[in-house]
């Protein structure tokens, strides 16, 4: 058995942590703005779980990197080109329906991926996956219920959910594109090949979107570049200016 | 290693920790909640292993502070808090005593069925879910259609 490529493992962990960090921050933007109190609380709790998972993933990433960076340093001291999240995570919230559609498309990926990661050869990865899986099961239940409720709701809510699905669909493909980092993770038994998870994912979303009376777009075109940092959307820079503002203005500030 | 004899026994430490309330639901203690996984001496240092309920639970740092304060008050000098996330915390670790205290306080305890058994206020069985999430990450919001009161349900995970 060859030694695990630490650089590839670091990249893999950044991808996991940046997904939850960027999406968690996006979801937190709803705090105080959701249509009803229960939804406000639900969104804030989801964001909290995602940020908590980020602390585990990025904490481990910093450890693996071995340069003394903790989760905060990785979250607040990197710029756009260093981020490794899926583009879908940085997409704007749009209306409530679009936010929940994005959440559903992500939750379905997370639930499938984390289930596989629980048998990772790296027990630290398996441990985080076991913890996060329990939370994601709740997230998925709620986002799927909401997608069905709004998709199969009024004429207006149906129209908005269909539009949200069409807007976000080109960002789904990126979740299942494999590269060298994935090849190294598969070889080391640390993580599954993303491409191999597509069938499980499709089974979940087809069931829910059909129940929601929504048409799944046929196009296989996928925007890519988030996972390897080659191209992010213009939205990520705006998100970071708000998320990292305090640490940029007052480096090392703590409370 | 004769020095070890001067340390308070482990059972005593558990008793002290049993008196430390959960900062968000103060009617139950940290041991009722089942988040203290281990207490052991590593030489002169007392190591307390704690597991978070939810990854992002904002009470985690307060809980660590409360443990440290409680043990220092008992004269323990060297304390190390260790975070352990595996195996992940489950509501199965909530003690029966803890579940009883929750219900008396107005929070329906977790059940394997995934929903509250009865209204913690009137004992009614006609219940409906208001939201998957409640006032803290560990709770959901439910309503009793008998007495019309809303209540928190401690989610089963
Ligand atoms: Zn009642």
Coordinates of C-alpha atoms and ligand atoms in Angstrom, one line a residue:
Chain A
X1 CA 0.0 0.0 0.0
X2 CA 1.4 3.3 -1.0
X3 CA 1.5 6.3 1.4
X4 CA -1.5 8.6 1.0
X5 CA -0.7 11.6 -1.1
X6 CA -1.0 14.3 1.6
X7 CA -1.4 17.1 -1.0
X8 CA -4.3 15.3 -2.6
X9 CA -5.9 14.6 0.8
X10 CA -5.5 18.3 1.7
X11 CA -7.3 19.3 -1.6
X12 CA -10.0 16.7 -0.9
X13 CA -10.6 18.1 2.6
X14 CA -10.7 21.7 1.3
X15 CA -13.4 20.7 -1.1
X16 CA -15.5 19.2 1.6
X17 CA -14.9 22.1 4.0
X18 CA -15.3 24.8 1.4
X19 CA -18.7 23.4 0.2
X20 CA -20.1 23.6 3.7
X21 CA -18.5 26.9 4.5
X22 CA -19.7 28.7 1.4
X23 CA -23.1 27.2 1.4
X24 CA -23.4 27.7 5.2
X25 CA -22.6 31.4 4.8
X26 CA -25.1 31.8 1.9
X27 CA -27.8 30.2 4.0
X28 CA -26.9 32.4 7.0
X29 CA -27.7 35.4 4.8
X30 CA -31.4 34.6 5.4
X31 CA -31.1 35.1 9.1
X32 CA -33.8 37.6 10.0
X33 CA -35.2 37.7 6.5
X34 CA -37.1 34.4 6.0
X35 CA -40.8 34.5 5.1
X36 CA -41.9 33.1 8.4
X37 CA -40.3 32.6 11.8
X38 CA -40.1 28.8 11.6
X39 CA -38.3 29.0 8.3
X40 CA -35.9 31.6 9.6
X41 CA -35.0 29.3 12.5
X42 CA -34.7 26.3 10.2
X43 CA -32.4 28.1 7.8
X44 CA -30.3 29.5 10.7
X45 CA -30.0 25.9 12.1
X46 CA -29.0 24.5 8.8
X47 CA -26.4 27.2 8.4
X48 CA -25.1 26.4 11.9
X49 CA -24.8 22.7 11.1
X50 CA -22.9 23.4 7.9
X51 CA -20.5 25.8 9.6
X52 CA -19.9 23.3 12.3
X53 CA -19.1 20.6 9.8
X54 CA -16.7 23.2 8.2
X55 CA -14.8 23.4 11.4
X56 CA -14.2 19.6 11.3
X57 CA -13.3 19.5 7.6
X58 CA -11.1 22.6 7.5
X59 CA -9.6 21.8 10.9
X60 CA -8.4 18.4 9.6
X61 CA -7.3 20.1 6.3
X62 CA -5.0 22.4 8.3
X63 CA -3.7 19.5 10.2
X64 CA -2.9 17.5 7.1
X65 CA -1.3 20.5 5.4
X66 CA 1.0 20.9 8.4
X67 CA 1.7 24.6 8.1
X68 CA 0.0 25.7 11.3
X69 CA -3.3 26.9 9.7
X70 CA -6.4 26.1 11.7
X71 CA -10.0 26.2 10.3
X72 CA -10.3 29.9 10.9
X73 CA -7.1 30.7 9.0
X74 CA -8.3 28.6 6.1
X75 CA -11.8 30.2 6.1
X76 CA -10.8 33.8 6.5
X77 CA -7.3 34.1 4.9
X78 CA -7.8 32.7 1.5
X79 CA -9.0 34.5 -1.6
X80 CA -11.4 33.4 -4.3
X81 CA -8.8 31.3 -6.3
X82 CA -7.9 29.2 -3.2
X83 CA -11.5 28.1 -2.7
X84 CA -12.5 24.6 -3.8
X85 CA -16.3 24.6 -3.4
X86 CA -18.8 23.6 -6.0
X87 CA -20.1 26.6 -7.9
X88 CA -23.7 25.7 -6.9
X89 CA -22.7 26.5 -3.2
X90 CA -21.8 30.1 -4.1
X91 CA -24.9 30.8 -6.3
X92 CA -27.0 33.7 -4.9
X93 CA -30.0 32.9 -2.7
X94 CA -32.6 34.3 -5.1
X95 CA -36.0 33.8 -3.7
X96 CA -36.9 31.4 -0.9
X97 CA -37.7 28.7 -3.4
X98 CA -34.4 29.0 -5.2
X99 CA -32.6 28.8 -1.8
X100 CA -34.4 25.6 -0.9
X101 CA -33.9 24.1 -4.4
X102 CA -30.1 24.7 -4.1
X103 CA -30.2 23.2 -0.6
X104 CA -32.1 20.1 -1.9
X105 CA -29.7 19.6 -4.8
X106 CA -26.7 19.9 -2.4
X107 CA -28.3 17.9 0.5
X108 CA -28.9 14.9 -1.9
X109 CA -25.3 15.0 -2.9
X110 CA -24.1 15.3 0.7
X111 CA -26.3 12.5 1.9
X112 CA -25.0 10.1 -0.8
X113 CA -21.3 11.2 -0.4
X114 CA -21.3 11.1 3.4
X115 CA -22.8 7.6 3.5
X116 CA -19.8 6.4 1.5
X117 CA -17.3 8.4 3.4
X118 CA -18.3 6.6 6.6
X119 CA -16.3 3.6 5.4
X120 CA -13.3 5.7 4.5
X121 CA -9.9 4.1 5.2
X122 CA -9.0 7.4 7.1
X123 CA -10.8 7.1 10.4
X124 CA -10.8 10.9 10.9
X125 CA -12.7 11.3 7.6
X126 CA -15.1 8.5 8.6
X127 CA -15.7 10.1 12.0
X128 CA -16.6 13.5 10.5
X129 CA -18.8 11.8 7.9
X130 CA -20.7 9.8 10.6
X131 CA -21.3 13.0 12.6
X132 CA -22.4 15.1 9.5
X133 CA -24.6 12.3 8.1
X134 CA -27.0 12.6 11.0
X135 CA -27.4 16.3 10.4
X136 CA -27.7 16.0 6.7
X137 CA -30.5 13.5 7.0
X138 CA -32.5 16.2 8.6
X139 CA -31.5 18.8 6.1
X140 CA -32.5 16.6 3.2
X141 CA -35.8 15.6 4.7
X142 CA -36.7 19.3 5.1
X143 CA -35.4 20.6 1.8
X144 CA -37.1 17.7 -0.1
X145 CA -40.4 18.4 1.8
X146 CA -40.2 22.0 0.9
X147 CA -39.4 21.4 -2.8
X148 CA -42.4 19.1 -3.0
X149 CA -44.6 21.6 -1.1
X150 CA -43.7 24.5 -3.3
X151 CA -43.3 22.6 -6.6
X152 CA -46.7 20.9 -6.1
X153 CA -48.2 24.1 -4.6
X154 CA -49.8 27.1 -6.2
X155 CA -49.4 28.1 -9.8
X156 CA -47.0 30.8 -8.8
X157 CA -44.8 28.6 -6.5
X158 CA -44.7 25.9 -9.1
X159 CA -43.5 28.4 -11.7
X160 CA -40.8 29.7 -9.4
X161 CA -39.6 26.2 -8.4
X162 CA -39.3 25.2 -12.1
X163 CA -37.4 28.3 -12.8
X164 CA -35.1 27.7 -9.9
X165 CA -34.4 24.1 -11.0
X166 CA -33.6 25.3 -14.5
X167 CA -31.3 28.1 -13.2
X168 CA -29.4 25.7 -10.9
X169 CA -29.4 22.6 -13.1
X170 CA -26.2 23.5 -15.1
X171 CA -24.3 23.5 -11.7
X172 CA -25.3 19.9 -10.7
X173 CA -22.9 18.2 -13.1
X174 CA -19.8 19.5 -11.4
X175 CA -20.5 17.4 -8.4
X176 CA -19.9 14.2 -10.4
X177 CA -16.8 15.1 -12.4
X178 CA -13.7 13.2 -11.2
X179 CA -10.1 14.4 -11.5
X180 CA -6.6 13.5 -10.2
X181 CA -7.4 14.3 -6.6
X182 CA -10.3 11.9 -6.7
X183 CA -8.2 9.2 -8.3
X184 CA -5.7 9.5 -5.5
X185 CA -8.5 9.4 -2.9
X186 CA -10.0 6.3 -4.5
X187 CA -6.6 4.6 -4.6
X188 CA -6.1 5.2 -0.9
X189 CA -9.6 4.1 -0.1
X190 CA -10.3 7.5 1.5
X191 CA -13.2 8.6 -0.7
X192 CA -15.4 7.2 -3.5
X193 CA -15.2 8.3 -7.1
X194 CA -17.7 11.2 -7.5
X195 CA -18.7 9.9 -10.9
X196 CA -19.8 6.6 -9.3
X197 CA -22.3 8.4 -7.1
X198 CA -24.5 9.8 -9.9
X199 CA -27.0 6.9 -10.1
X200 CA -27.7 7.1 -6.4
X201 CA -28.1 10.8 -6.6
X202 CA -30.4 10.7 -9.6
X203 CA -32.6 8.2 -7.8
X204 CA -33.2 10.6 -5.0
X205 CA -33.7 13.7 -7.1
X206 CA -35.9 12.0 -9.6
X207 CA -38.2 10.7 -6.9
X208 CA -38.5 14.1 -5.2
X209 CA -38.7 16.3 -8.3
X210 CA -41.3 14.0 -9.8
X211 CA -43.4 14.2 -6.7
X212 CA -42.9 18.0 -6.8
X213 CA -44.4 17.9 -10.4
X214 CA -41.3 19.5 -11.7
X215 CA -39.6 18.7 -15.1
X216 CA -36.0 17.7 -14.8
X217 CA -34.0 19.5 -17.5
X218 CA -32.5 17.2 -20.1
X219 CA -29.3 19.2 -20.7
X220 CA -26.1 17.6 -19.5
X221 CA -24.1 20.8 -19.8
X222 CA -22.2 21.6 -16.6
X223 CA -20.5 24.7 -15.4
X224 CA -17.2 23.6 -13.8
X225 CA -14.2 25.2 -12.1
X226 CA -15.2 25.5 -8.5
X227 CA -13.8 22.2 -7.3
X228 CA -10.3 22.9 -8.6
X229 CA -10.5 26.6 -8.2
X230 CA -9.8 27.4 -11.8
X231 CA -13.0 29.4 -12.4
X232 CA -15.4 30.7 -9.7
X233 CA -18.4 32.8 -10.5
X234 CA -18.3 36.5 -9.7
X235 CA -20.6 35.8 -6.8
X236 CA -17.9 34.2 -4.6
X237 CA -15.8 37.4 -4.4
X238 CA -18.8 39.3 -3.1
X239 CA -19.6 36.6 -0.6
X240 CA -16.0 36.6 0.7
X241 CA -15.9 40.4 1.2
X242 CA -18.8 40.1 3.6
X243 CA -17.7 36.9 5.3
X244 CA -14.0 37.8 5.7
X245 CA -14.4 41.5 6.3
X246 CA -13.6 41.5 10.0
X247 CA -10.5 39.3 9.8
X248 CA -9.2 41.4 6.9
X249 CA -9.7 44.7 8.7
X250 CA -8.7 43.5 12.2
X251 CA -6.4 40.5 11.6
X252 CA -6.3 38.0 14.4
X253 CA -9.2 39.7 16.2
X254 CA -10.8 37.3 18.7
X255 CA -13.6 37.5 21.3
Chain B
X1 CA 2.9 7.2 41.3
X2 CA 1.9 7.5 44.9
X3 CA 0.9 11.0 44.0
X4 CA -2.2 9.6 42.2
X5 CA -3.8 8.7 45.5
X6 CA -4.2 12.5 46.2
X7 CA -6.4 12.9 43.2
X8 CA -10.1 12.9 43.7
X9 CA -11.4 9.5 42.6
X10 CA -13.0 9.3 39.2
X11 CA -16.5 8.5 40.6
X12 CA -16.3 11.8 42.5
X13 CA -15.4 13.6 39.3
X14 CA -18.5 12.1 37.6
X15 CA -20.7 13.3 40.6
X16 CA -19.4 16.8 40.2
X17 CA -20.0 16.8 36.5
X18 CA -23.5 15.5 37.1
X19 CA -24.2 18.8 38.8
X20 CA -23.1 20.9 35.8
X21 CA -26.2 22.1 33.9
X22 CA -26.5 22.2 30.2
X23 CA -26.2 25.9 29.3
X24 CA -29.2 25.8 26.9
X25 CA -31.5 23.4 28.8
X26 CA -30.4 24.0 32.4
X27 CA -32.9 21.4 33.8
X28 CA -30.6 18.6 32.6
X29 CA -27.0 18.1 33.4
X30 CA -24.1 17.4 31.0
X31 CA -24.1 13.8 32.2
X32 CA -27.9 13.5 31.7
X33 CA -27.3 14.6 28.1
X34 CA -24.6 12.0 27.6
X35 CA -22.0 14.2 26.1
X36 CA -19.3 13.4 28.6
X37 CA -17.7 10.3 27.1
X38 CA -14.8 9.7 29.5
X39 CA -13.0 11.0 32.6
X40 CA -9.5 9.7 33.2
X41 CA -6.1 10.9 34.6
X42 CA -3.2 11.3 32.4
X43 CA -0.4 11.6 34.9
X44 CA -1.4 14.7 36.9
X45 CA -3.8 15.9 34.4
X46 CA -7.5 15.2 34.5
X47 CA -8.7 14.5 30.9
X48 CA -12.4 15.0 30.3
X49 CA -13.6 13.8 26.9
X50 CA -16.6 15.6 25.5
X51 CA -18.6 15.0 22.3
X52 CA -20.7 17.7 20.7
X53 CA -24.5 17.2 20.2
X54 CA -24.5 18.9 16.8
X55 CA -21.4 20.0 14.8
X56 CA -22.3 23.7 15.0
X57 CA -23.7 23.7 18.5
X58 CA -22.8 27.2 19.7
X59 CA -22.9 25.9 23.3
X60 CA -19.8 23.8 22.9
X61 CA -17.4 26.4 24.0
X62 CA -19.6 27.4 27.0
X63 CA -19.9 23.7 28.0
X64 CA -16.1 23.4 28.0
X65 CA -15.8 26.5 30.1
X66 CA -18.5 25.3 32.5
X67 CA -16.7 21.9 33.0
X68 CA -13.4 23.6 33.6
X69 CA -14.9 26.1 36.1
X70 CA -16.8 23.4 38.0
X71 CA -13.7 21.2 38.4
X72 CA -11.5 24.1 39.3
X73 CA -14.0 25.1 42.0
X74 CA -13.4 21.6 43.4
X75 CA -9.7 22.3 43.6
X76 CA -8.5 20.4 40.4
X77 CA -5.7 22.3 38.9
X78 CA -4.7 20.4 35.7
X79 CA -7.6 19.9 33.4
X80 CA -7.5 19.0 29.7
X81 CA -10.7 18.9 27.6
X82 CA -10.6 16.6 24.7
X83 CA -13.2 16.7 21.9
X84 CA -14.2 13.4 20.4
X85 CA -16.7 13.2 17.5
X86 CA -16.7 9.5 16.9
X87 CA -18.9 7.6 17.7
X88 CA -21.3 10.5 17.0
X89 CA -23.5 11.6 19.8
X90 CA -26.9 10.0 19.8
X91 CA -30.1 10.7 21.8
X92 CA -29.8 7.1 23.0
X93 CA -27.1 8.5 25.4
X94 CA -29.6 10.8 27.0
X95 CA -30.3 9.1 30.4
X96 CA -33.9 8.1 31.4
X97 CA -33.5 10.6 34.3
X98 CA -32.6 13.2 31.7
X99 CA -35.6 12.3 29.5
X100 CA -37.9 12.6 32.5
X101 CA -36.5 16.0 33.5
X102 CA -37.0 17.3 29.9
X103 CA -40.6 16.3 29.8
X104 CA -41.3 18.0 33.2
X105 CA -39.7 21.1 31.9
X106 CA -42.0 21.2 28.8
X107 CA -39.7 19.6 26.2
X108 CA -40.9 16.3 24.7
X109 CA -38.1 13.7 25.0
X110 CA -36.8 12.0 21.9
X111 CA -38.5 8.7 20.8
X112 CA -37.3 6.2 18.3
X113 CA -40.5 6.7 16.3
X114 CA -39.1 10.1 15.3
X115 CA -41.8 12.3 17.0
X116 CA -43.1 13.1 20.4
X117 CA -45.2 10.5 22.2
X118 CA -47.4 13.0 24.0
X119 CA -47.8 16.7 24.7
X120 CA -45.5 17.7 27.6
X121 CA -48.1 20.1 28.8
X122 CA -51.4 18.2 28.9
X123 CA -50.4 14.7 27.9
X124 CA -52.6 14.8 24.8
X125 CA -51.8 12.6 21.9
X126 CA -53.0 14.8 19.0
X127 CA -49.9 16.4 17.8
X128 CA -48.7 18.1 14.7
X129 CA -45.2 19.1 13.5
X130 CA -44.7 22.8 12.9
X131 CA -41.1 22.7 11.9
X132 CA -38.2 20.4 11.6
X133 CA -36.0 22.9 13.5
X134 CA -36.6 24.6 16.8
X135 CA -35.0 27.1 19.2
X136 CA -31.7 25.1 19.3
X137 CA -30.2 22.7 16.8
X138 CA -31.3 19.7 18.9
X139 CA -35.0 20.5 18.9
X140 CA -38.0 20.6 16.6
X141 CA -41.2 22.6 17.0
X142 CA -44.5 20.8 17.5
X143 CA -48.0 21.8 18.5
X144 CA -50.6 20.0 20.6
X145 CA -54.1 20.2 19.0
X146 CA -55.7 19.3 22.3
X147 CA -54.4 22.2 24.4
X148 CA -53.3 24.2 21.4
X149 CA -49.9 24.9 23.0
X150 CA -46.7 24.7 21.0
X151 CA -43.8 22.8 22.4
X152 CA -40.2 21.8 21.7
X153 CA -39.4 18.2 20.8
X154 CA -35.9 16.9 21.4
X155 CA -35.0 15.4 18.1
X156 CA -34.0 11.8 17.9
X157 CA -30.6 11.4 16.2
Ligands
LIG1 ZN1 -51.3 19.6 25.0

